[in-house]
Coordinates of C-alpha atoms in Angstrom, one line a residue:
X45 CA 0.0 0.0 0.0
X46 CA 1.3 3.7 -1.0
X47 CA 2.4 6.2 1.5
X48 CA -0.4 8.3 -0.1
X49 CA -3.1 5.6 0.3
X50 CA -1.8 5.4 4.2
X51 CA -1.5 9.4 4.7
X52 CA 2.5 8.7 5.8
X53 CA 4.1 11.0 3.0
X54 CA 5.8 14.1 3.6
X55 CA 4.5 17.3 4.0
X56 CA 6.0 18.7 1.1
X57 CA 4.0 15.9 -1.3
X58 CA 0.9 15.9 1.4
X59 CA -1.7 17.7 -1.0
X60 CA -0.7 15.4 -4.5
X61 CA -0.3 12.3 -2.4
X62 CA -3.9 13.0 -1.0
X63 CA -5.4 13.5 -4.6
X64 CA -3.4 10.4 -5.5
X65 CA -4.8 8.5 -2.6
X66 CA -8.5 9.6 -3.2
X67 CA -7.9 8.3 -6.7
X68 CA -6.7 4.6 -5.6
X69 CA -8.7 4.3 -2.5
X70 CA -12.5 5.6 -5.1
X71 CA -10.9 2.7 -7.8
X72 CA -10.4 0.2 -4.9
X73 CA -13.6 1.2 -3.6
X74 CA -15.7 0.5 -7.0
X75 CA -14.3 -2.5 -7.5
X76 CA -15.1 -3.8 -4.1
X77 CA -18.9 -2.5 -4.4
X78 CA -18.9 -4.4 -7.5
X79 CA -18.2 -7.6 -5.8
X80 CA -20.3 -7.1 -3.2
X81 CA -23.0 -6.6 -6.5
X82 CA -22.2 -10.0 -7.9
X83 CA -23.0 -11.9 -4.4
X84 CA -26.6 -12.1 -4.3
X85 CA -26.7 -13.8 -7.9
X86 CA -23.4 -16.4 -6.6
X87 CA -26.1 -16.9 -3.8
X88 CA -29.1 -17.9 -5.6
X89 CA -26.6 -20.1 -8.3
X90 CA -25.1 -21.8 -4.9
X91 CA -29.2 -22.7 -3.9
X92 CA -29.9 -24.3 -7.5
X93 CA -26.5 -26.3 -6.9
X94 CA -27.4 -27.3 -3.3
X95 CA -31.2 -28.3 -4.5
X96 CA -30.1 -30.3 -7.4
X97 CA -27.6 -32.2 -5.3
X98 CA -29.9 -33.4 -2.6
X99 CA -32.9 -33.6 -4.5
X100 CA -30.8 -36.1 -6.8
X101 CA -30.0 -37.8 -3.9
X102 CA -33.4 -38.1 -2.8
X103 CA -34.9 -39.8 -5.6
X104 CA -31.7 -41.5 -7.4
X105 CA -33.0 -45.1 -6.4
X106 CA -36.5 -44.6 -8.4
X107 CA -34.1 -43.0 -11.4
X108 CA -32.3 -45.8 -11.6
X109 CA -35.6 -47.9 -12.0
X110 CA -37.1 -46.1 -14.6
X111 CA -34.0 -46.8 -16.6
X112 CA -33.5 -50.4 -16.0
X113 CA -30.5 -49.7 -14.5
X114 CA -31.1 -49.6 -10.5
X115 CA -27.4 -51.9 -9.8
X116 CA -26.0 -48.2 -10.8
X117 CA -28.3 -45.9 -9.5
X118 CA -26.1 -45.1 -6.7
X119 CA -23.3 -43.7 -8.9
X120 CA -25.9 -40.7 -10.1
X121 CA -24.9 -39.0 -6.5
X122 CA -21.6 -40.8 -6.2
X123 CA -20.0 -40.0 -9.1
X124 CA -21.1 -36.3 -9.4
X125 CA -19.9 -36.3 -5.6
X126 CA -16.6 -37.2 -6.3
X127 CA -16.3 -34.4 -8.8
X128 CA -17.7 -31.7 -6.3
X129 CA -14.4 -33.4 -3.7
X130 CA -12.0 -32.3 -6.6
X131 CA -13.6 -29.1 -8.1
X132 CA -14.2 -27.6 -5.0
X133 CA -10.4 -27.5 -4.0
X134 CA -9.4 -26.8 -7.8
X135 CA -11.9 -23.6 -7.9
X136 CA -11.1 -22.4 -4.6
X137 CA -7.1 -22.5 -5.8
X138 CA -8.0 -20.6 -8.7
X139 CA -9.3 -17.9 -7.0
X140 CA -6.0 -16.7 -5.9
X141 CA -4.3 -16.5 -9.8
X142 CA -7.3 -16.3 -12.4
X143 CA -10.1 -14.0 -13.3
X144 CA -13.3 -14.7 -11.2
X145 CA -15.7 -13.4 -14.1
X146 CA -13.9 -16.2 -16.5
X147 CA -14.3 -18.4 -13.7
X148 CA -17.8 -17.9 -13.7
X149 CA -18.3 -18.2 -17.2
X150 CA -16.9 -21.4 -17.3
X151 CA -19.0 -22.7 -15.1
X152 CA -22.2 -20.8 -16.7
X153 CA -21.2 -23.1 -20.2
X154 CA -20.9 -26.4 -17.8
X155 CA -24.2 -25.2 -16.6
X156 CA -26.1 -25.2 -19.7
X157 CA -24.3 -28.5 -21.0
X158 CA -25.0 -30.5 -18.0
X159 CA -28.3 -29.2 -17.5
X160 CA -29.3 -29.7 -21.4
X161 CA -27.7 -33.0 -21.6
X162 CA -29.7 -33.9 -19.0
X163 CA -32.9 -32.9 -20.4
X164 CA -32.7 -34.5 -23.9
X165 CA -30.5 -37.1 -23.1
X166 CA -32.1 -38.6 -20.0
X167 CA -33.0 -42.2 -21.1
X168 CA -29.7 -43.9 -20.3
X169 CA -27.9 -43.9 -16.8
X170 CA -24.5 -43.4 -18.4
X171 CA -25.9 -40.0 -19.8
X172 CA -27.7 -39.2 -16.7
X173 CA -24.4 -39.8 -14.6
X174 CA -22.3 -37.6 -17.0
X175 CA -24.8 -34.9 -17.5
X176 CA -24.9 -34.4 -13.4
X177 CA -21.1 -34.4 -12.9
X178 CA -21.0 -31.5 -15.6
X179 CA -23.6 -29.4 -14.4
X180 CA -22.3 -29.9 -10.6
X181 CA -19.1 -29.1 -12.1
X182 CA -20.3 -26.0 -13.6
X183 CA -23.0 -25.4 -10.5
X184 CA -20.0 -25.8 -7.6
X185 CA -18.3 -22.5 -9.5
X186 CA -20.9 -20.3 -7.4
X187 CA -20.1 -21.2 -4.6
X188 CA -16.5 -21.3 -4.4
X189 CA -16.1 -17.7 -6.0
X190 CA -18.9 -16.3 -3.6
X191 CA -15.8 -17.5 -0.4
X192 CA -13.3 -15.9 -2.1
X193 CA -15.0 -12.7 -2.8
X194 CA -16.4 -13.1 0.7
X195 CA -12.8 -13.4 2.0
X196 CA -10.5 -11.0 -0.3
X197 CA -13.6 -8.1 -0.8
X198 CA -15.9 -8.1 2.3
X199 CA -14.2 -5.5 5.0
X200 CA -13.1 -7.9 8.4
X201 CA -16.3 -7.7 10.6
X202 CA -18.8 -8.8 8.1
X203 CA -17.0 -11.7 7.0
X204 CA -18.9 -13.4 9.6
X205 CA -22.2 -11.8 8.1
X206 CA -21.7 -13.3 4.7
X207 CA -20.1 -16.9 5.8
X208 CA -23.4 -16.9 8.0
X209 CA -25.8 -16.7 5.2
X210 CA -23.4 -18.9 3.0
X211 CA -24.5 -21.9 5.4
X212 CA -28.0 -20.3 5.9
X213 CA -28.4 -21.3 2.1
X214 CA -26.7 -24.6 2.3
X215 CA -29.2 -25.7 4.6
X216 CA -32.6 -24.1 3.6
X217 CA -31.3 -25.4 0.0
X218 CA -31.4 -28.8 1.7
X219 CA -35.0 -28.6 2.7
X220 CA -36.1 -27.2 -0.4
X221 CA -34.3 -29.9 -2.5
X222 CA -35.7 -32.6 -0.4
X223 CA -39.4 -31.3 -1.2
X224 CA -38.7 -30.9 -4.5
X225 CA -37.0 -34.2 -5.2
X226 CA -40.3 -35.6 -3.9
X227 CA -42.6 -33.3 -6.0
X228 CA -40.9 -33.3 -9.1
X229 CA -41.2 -37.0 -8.9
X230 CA -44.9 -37.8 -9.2
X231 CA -44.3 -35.2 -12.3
X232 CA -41.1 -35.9 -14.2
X233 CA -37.9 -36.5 -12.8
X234 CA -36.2 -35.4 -15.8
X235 CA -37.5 -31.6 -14.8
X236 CA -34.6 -31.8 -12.1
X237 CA -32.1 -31.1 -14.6
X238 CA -33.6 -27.6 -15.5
X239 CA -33.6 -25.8 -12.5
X240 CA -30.0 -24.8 -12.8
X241 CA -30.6 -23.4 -16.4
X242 CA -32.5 -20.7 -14.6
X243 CA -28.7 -19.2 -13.7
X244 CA -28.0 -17.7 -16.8
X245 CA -30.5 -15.0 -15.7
X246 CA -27.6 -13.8 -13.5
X247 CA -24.8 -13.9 -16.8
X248 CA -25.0 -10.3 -17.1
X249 CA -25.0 -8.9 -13.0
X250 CA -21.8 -11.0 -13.1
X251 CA -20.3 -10.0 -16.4
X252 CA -20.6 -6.2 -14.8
X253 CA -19.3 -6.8 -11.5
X254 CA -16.9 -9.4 -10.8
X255 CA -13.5 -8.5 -10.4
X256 CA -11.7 -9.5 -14.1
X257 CA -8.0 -9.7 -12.9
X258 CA -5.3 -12.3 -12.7
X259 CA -2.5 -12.6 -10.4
X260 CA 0.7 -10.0 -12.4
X261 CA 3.0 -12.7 -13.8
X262 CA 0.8 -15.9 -12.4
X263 CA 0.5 -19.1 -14.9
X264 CA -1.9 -21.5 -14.6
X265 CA 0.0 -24.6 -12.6
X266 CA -1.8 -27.5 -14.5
X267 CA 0.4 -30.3 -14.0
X268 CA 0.1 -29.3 -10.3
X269 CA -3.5 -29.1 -10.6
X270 CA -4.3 -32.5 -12.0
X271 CA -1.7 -33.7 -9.4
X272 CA -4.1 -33.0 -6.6
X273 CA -7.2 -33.7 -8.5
X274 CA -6.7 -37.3 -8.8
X275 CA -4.9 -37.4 -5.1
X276 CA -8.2 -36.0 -4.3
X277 CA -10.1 -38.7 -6.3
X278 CA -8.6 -41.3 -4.8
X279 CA -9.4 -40.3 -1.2
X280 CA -13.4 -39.8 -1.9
X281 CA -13.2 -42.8 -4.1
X282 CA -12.0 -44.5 -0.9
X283 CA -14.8 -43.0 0.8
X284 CA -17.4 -43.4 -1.1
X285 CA -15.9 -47.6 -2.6
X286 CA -14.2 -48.6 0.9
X287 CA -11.6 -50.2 -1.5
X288 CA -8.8 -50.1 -0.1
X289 CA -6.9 -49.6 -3.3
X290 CA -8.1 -46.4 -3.4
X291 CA -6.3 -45.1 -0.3
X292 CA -3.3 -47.0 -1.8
X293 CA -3.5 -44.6 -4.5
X294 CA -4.2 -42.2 -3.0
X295 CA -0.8 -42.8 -0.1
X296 CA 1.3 -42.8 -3.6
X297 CA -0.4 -40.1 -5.6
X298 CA -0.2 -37.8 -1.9
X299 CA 3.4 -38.6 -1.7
X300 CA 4.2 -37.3 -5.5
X301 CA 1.8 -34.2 -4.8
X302 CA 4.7 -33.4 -1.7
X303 CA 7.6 -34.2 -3.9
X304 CA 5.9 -31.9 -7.1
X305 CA 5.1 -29.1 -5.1
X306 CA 8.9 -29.3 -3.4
X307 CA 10.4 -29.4 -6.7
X308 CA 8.1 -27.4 -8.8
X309 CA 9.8 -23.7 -10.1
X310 CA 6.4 -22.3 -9.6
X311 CA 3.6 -24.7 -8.3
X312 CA -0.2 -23.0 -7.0
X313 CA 0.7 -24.1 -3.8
X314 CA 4.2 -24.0 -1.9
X315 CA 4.8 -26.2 0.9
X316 CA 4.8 -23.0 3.5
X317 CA 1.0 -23.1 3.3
X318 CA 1.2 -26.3 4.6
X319 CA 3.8 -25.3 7.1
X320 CA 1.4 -22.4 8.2
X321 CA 0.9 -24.3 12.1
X322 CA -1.8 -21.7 12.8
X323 CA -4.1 -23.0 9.4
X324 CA -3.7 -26.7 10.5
X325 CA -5.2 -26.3 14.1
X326 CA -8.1 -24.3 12.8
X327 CA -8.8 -26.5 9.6
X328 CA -9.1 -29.4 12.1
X329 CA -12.3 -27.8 14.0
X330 CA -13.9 -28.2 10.4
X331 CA -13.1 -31.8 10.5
X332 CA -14.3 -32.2 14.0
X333 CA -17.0 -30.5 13.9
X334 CA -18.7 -31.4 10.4
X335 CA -17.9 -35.6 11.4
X336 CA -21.6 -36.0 11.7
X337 CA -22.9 -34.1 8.7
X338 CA -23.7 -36.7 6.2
X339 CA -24.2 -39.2 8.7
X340 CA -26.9 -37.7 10.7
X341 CA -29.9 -37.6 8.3
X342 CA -29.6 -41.7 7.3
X343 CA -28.9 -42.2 10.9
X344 CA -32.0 -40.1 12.2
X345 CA -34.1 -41.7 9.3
X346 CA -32.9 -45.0 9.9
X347 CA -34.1 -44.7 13.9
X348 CA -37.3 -44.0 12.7
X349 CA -38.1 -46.5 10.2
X350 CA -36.6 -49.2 12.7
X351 CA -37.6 -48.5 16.4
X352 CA -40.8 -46.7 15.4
X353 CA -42.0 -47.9 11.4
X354 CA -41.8 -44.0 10.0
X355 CA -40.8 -44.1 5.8
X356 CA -37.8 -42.0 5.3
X357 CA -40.4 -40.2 2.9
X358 CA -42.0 -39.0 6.3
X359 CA -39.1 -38.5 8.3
X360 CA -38.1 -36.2 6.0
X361 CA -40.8 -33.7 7.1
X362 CA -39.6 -34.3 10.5
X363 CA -36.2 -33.1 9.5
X364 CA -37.3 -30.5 7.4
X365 CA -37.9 -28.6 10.7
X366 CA -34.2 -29.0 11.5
X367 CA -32.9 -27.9 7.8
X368 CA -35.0 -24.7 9.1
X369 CA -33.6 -24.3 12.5
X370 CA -30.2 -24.7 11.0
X371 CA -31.5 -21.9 8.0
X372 CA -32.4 -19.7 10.8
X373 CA -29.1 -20.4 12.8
X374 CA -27.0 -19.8 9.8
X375 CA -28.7 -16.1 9.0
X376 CA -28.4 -15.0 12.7
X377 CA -25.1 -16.7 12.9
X378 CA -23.0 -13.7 11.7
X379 CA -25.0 -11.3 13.8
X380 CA -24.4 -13.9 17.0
X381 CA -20.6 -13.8 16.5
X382 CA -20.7 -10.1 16.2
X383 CA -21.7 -9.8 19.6
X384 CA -20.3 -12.4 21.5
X385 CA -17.1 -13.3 19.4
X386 CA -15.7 -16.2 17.3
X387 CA -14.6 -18.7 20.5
X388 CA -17.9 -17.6 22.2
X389 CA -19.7 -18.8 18.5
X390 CA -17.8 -22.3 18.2
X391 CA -18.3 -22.8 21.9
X392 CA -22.0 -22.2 21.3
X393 CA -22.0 -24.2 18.1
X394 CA -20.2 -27.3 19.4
X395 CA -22.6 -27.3 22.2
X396 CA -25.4 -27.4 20.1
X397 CA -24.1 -30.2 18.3
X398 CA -22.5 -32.4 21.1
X399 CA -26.4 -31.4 22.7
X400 CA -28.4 -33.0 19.9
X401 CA -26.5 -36.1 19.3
X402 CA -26.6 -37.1 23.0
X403 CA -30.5 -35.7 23.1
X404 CA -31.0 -38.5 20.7
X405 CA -28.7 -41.0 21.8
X406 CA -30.8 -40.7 25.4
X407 CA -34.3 -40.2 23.9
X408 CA -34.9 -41.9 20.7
X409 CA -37.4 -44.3 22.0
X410 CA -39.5 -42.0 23.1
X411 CA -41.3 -41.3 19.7
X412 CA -41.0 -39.1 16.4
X413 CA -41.1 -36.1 18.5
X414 CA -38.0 -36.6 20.4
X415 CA -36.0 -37.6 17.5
X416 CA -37.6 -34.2 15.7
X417 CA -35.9 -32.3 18.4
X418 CA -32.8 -33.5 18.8
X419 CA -32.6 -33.1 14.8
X420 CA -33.4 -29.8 15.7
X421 CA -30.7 -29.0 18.1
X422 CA -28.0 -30.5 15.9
X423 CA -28.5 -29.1 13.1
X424 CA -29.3 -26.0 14.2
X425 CA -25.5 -26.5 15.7
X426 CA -23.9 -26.7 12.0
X427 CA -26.1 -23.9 11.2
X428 CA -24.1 -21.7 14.0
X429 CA -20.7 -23.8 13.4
X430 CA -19.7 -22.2 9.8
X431 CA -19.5 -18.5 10.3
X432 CA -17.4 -18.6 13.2
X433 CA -15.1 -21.9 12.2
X434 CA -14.2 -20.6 8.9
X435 CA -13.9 -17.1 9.8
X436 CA -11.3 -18.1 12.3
X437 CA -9.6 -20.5 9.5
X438 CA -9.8 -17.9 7.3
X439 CA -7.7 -15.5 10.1
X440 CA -4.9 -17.8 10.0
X441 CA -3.9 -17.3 6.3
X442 CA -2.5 -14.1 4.1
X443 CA -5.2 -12.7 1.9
X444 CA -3.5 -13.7 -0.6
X445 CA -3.5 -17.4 -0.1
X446 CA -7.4 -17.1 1.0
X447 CA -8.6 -18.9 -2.6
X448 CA -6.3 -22.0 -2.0
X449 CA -7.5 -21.9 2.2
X450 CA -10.9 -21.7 0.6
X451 CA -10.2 -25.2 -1.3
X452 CA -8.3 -26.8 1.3
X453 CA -11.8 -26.0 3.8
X454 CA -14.1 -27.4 0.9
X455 CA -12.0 -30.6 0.7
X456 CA -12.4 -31.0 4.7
X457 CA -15.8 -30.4 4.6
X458 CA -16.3 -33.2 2.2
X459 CA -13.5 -35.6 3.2
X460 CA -14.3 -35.5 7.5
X461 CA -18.4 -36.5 6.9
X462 CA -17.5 -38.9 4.4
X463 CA -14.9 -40.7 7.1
X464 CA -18.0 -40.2 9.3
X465 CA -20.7 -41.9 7.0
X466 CA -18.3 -44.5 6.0
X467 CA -18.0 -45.7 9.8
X468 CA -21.7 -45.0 10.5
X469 CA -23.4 -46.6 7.8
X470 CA -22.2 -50.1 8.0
X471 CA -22.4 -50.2 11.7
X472 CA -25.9 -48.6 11.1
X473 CA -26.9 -52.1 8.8
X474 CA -25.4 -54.4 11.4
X475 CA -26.9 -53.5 14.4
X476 CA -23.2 -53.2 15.8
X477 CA -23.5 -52.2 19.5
X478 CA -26.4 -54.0 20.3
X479 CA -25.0 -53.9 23.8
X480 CA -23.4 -50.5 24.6
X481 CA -26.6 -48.6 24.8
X482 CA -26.9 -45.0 26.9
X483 CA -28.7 -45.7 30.2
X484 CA -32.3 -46.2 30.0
X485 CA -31.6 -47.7 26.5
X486 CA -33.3 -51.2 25.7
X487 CA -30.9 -53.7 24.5
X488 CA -30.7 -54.5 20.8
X489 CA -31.2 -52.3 18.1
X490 CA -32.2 -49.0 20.5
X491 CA -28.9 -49.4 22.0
X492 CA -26.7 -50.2 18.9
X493 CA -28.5 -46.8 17.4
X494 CA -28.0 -45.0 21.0
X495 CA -24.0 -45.9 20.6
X496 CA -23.8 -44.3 16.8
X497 CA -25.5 -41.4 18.2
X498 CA -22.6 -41.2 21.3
X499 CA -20.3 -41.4 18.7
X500 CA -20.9 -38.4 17.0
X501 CA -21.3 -36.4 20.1
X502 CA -18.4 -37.5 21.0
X503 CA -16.4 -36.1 18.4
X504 CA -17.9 -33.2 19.0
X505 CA -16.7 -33.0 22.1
X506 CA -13.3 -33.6 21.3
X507 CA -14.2 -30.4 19.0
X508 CA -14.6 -28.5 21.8
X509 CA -11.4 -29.8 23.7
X510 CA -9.2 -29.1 20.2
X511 CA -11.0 -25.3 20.5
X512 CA -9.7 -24.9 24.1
X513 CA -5.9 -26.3 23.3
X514 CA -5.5 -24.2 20.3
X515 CA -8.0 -21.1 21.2
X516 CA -4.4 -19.2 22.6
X517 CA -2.8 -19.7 19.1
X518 CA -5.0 -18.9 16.5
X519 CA -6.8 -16.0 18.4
X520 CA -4.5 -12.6 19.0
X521 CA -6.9 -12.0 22.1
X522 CA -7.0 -15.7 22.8
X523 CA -10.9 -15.6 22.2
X524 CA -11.5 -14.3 19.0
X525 CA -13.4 -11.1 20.1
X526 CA -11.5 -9.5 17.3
X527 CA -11.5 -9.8 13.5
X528 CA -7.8 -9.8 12.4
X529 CA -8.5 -11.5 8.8
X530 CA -8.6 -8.2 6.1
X531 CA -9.2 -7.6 2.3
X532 CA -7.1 -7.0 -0.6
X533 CA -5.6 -3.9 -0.3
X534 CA -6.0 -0.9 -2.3
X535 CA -3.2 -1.6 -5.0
X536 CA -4.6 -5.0 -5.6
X537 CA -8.3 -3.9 -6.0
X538 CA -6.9 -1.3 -8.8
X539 CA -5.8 -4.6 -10.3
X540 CA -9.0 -6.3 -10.3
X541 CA -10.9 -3.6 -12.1

């Protein structure tokens, strides 16, 4: 930043460095108000993503059916979810070396070939699976330019603000997918695949006002970037196969990813990010505390059909009250933090999380209602987790390196549920801790269902312990009362006119 931008020069070049500095600090300012322009429409892209993915999800099986291929209807959500694992770090990357308007463009075009492909191609499962990875290709752009503008453009204390209503969407697109999903299929199925066309509406709004600059001097590190796209691939294959080939892979394909970026003249990501202690203790609330993310909604549906006979078509409804609470968390969350401060927020958060997974693990025979709220509690608890997690992440690194901490987040977001279904769902099928039920907790299945639940509370606990050992490390005032992370400064906003 320029002595005139900082009012440090002279007295002899006060008055030109002030018209200088009015001149840079107006530019930076435009271009910043521009951003802040473009995030309503990243918003409402992010909600068609969010919708098509779980409403997929919700009626793959029936898909599958219809055309005479239901040995493969799984791979409609798996395959597309292995491709949101690997574009999610790639675009977050990006965001720290190439244009954010041609990033969004790109994923505009995937858009409308995905989403057409879908609709006039939708009578064989190979063309349905390939049409969904491309649009959720294209779709995922949204959401990982709305962090980085979020991060580099929105001024310290209302990063909070917008990573609040980031997760507010995730999960009110949640509910509104899984009603969809349902509605859409006593209609046509096939109708799915349009929603996400309705973003080009937005082509424009973003043309105008997302910033158009690349890093002076960057290149695009594609050897670098395939590296870690199929090191990626092999963990969520893992994930989502349990082959254990995959993590093989994935050991071998990690290890060359070290030895590249050690090497490389000029690689997207240098080994001192990695060496950045302060990043690796906050990343690994994220993996603590979103464990129970994907697990949580099969295990809270499974309960219900089991131990009282409710469909997961019902249960749904029942949950859709805790994709609201979370909603309503996530749009108060920023507002929350504001007041009480980041530590305060995860503390609360964790709480809320730990509280509903035990609530259950204690209650779930007593009936739909109790398993209702202690849905409630929990998810309300992710709601509140997000804002205050990744705004304290987001503290640890340069401004500069936010796009590729933006990436690295995404991939723990997907990687630490996926570890947690993966555990949880097989024990879920076999009835595993018939035995080790809470107290008050028939034997049998109650008590094997009683024990998963444990388990996730559990790791949120240890959440909460991580929080306390590294609070004095990551936070300046050891709680987080403070924002310390910043924006691009003014020189670098001139840039991304």
């Amino acid at each position: 930043m320029s002595d005139a931008t900082t009012g440090n020069g002279d007295a002899a070049g006060a008055t030109a460095a002030r018209g200088e500095g009015k001149g840079t600090s107006g530019a930076a300012d435009e271009v910043q108000r521009r951003a802040l322009r473009a995030m309503p429409a990243l918003a409402i892209i992010f909600i068609f993503s969010i919708l098509s993915l779980q409403a997929f999800n919700l009626v793959f099986e029936q898909i599958g059916a219809e055309v005479g291929a239901p040995e493969k209807a799984s791979l409609i959500t798996a395959i597309p979810g292995i491709v949101l694992g690997i574009v999610a770090v790639i675009y977050g990357s990006l965001g720290d070396f190439v244009s954010l308007r041609k990033m969004m463009m790109v994923g505009m075009a995937l858009i409308v070939v995905g989403s057409l492909m879908g609709l006039f191609l939708s009578g064989n499962i190979w063309t349905i699976i390939v049409a969904r990875a491309i649009q959720t290709a294209g779709l995922q752009v949204s959401g990982s330019v709305y962090l980085v503008v979020a991060t580099k453009y929105v001024p310290g204390p209302k990063k909070v603000i917008y990573f609040g209503v980031f997760t507010a969407l995730y999960q009110l697109s949640t509910a509104i997918g899984v009603l969809a999903g349902g509605f859409l299929l006593e209609v046509n199925w096939v109708y799915l695949f349009a929603i996400a066309l309705a973003s080009v509406v937005f082509i424009p709004t973003l043309l105008k006002n997302l910033p158009d600059s690349s890093r002076e001097g960057a290149h695009v590190d594609v050897p670098g970037f395939l590296l870690a796209g199929v090191t990626i691939a092999g963990l969520v294959l893992f994930f989502n196969t349990m082959n254990w080939w995959f993590i093989v892979a994935f050991v071998v394909l990690a290890v060359l990813f070290v030895l590249y970026i050690n090497k490389a003249r000029r690689p997207f990501v240098t080994p001192a990010f990695f060496a950045n202690g302060q990043y690796l203790m906050a990343v690994m609330l994220i993996f603590l505390f979103y464990f129970g993310n994907f697990a949580m909604t099969p295990l809270f549906n499974s309960t219900a059909g089991t131990l009282h006979g409710m469909p997961a078509r019902d249960m749904a409804f029942v949950l859709l009250w805790g994709y609201l609470a979370a909603t309503i968390m996530g749009v108060s969350s920023g507002a929350i933090v504001g007041k009480i401060g980041r530590g305060p927020g995860i503390l609360l958060a964790g709480g809320l999380l730990a509280g509903g997974a035990f609530l259950a693990a204690f209650t779930l025979e007593m009936g739909i209602v109790a398993l209702g709220i202690s849905a409630v509690v929990f998810f309300a608890g992710l709601g509140m987790a997000y804002a205050p997690v990744v705004d304290t992440v987001m503290g640890t690194v340069d401004v500069s390196e936010s796009g590729r901490a933006v990436g690295v987040n995404d991939l723990m977001m997907n990687v630490s549920p996926s570890i947690g279904i993966a555990l949880i769902g097989p024990w879920m099928a076999q009835t595993a801790f018939s035995g080790l039920g809470m107290p008050g907790v028939s034997d049998g299945e109650a008590a094997s269902y009683s024990t998963l639940f444990s388990f996730v509370g559990v790791v949120a606990v240890v959440g909460l312990l991580w929080f306390f050992a590294v609070r004095p490390k990551v936070y300046a005032d050891g709680w987080g009362r403070s924002t310390e992370s910043g924006t691009l400064d003014e020189e670098e906003m001139e840039e991304a006119k």
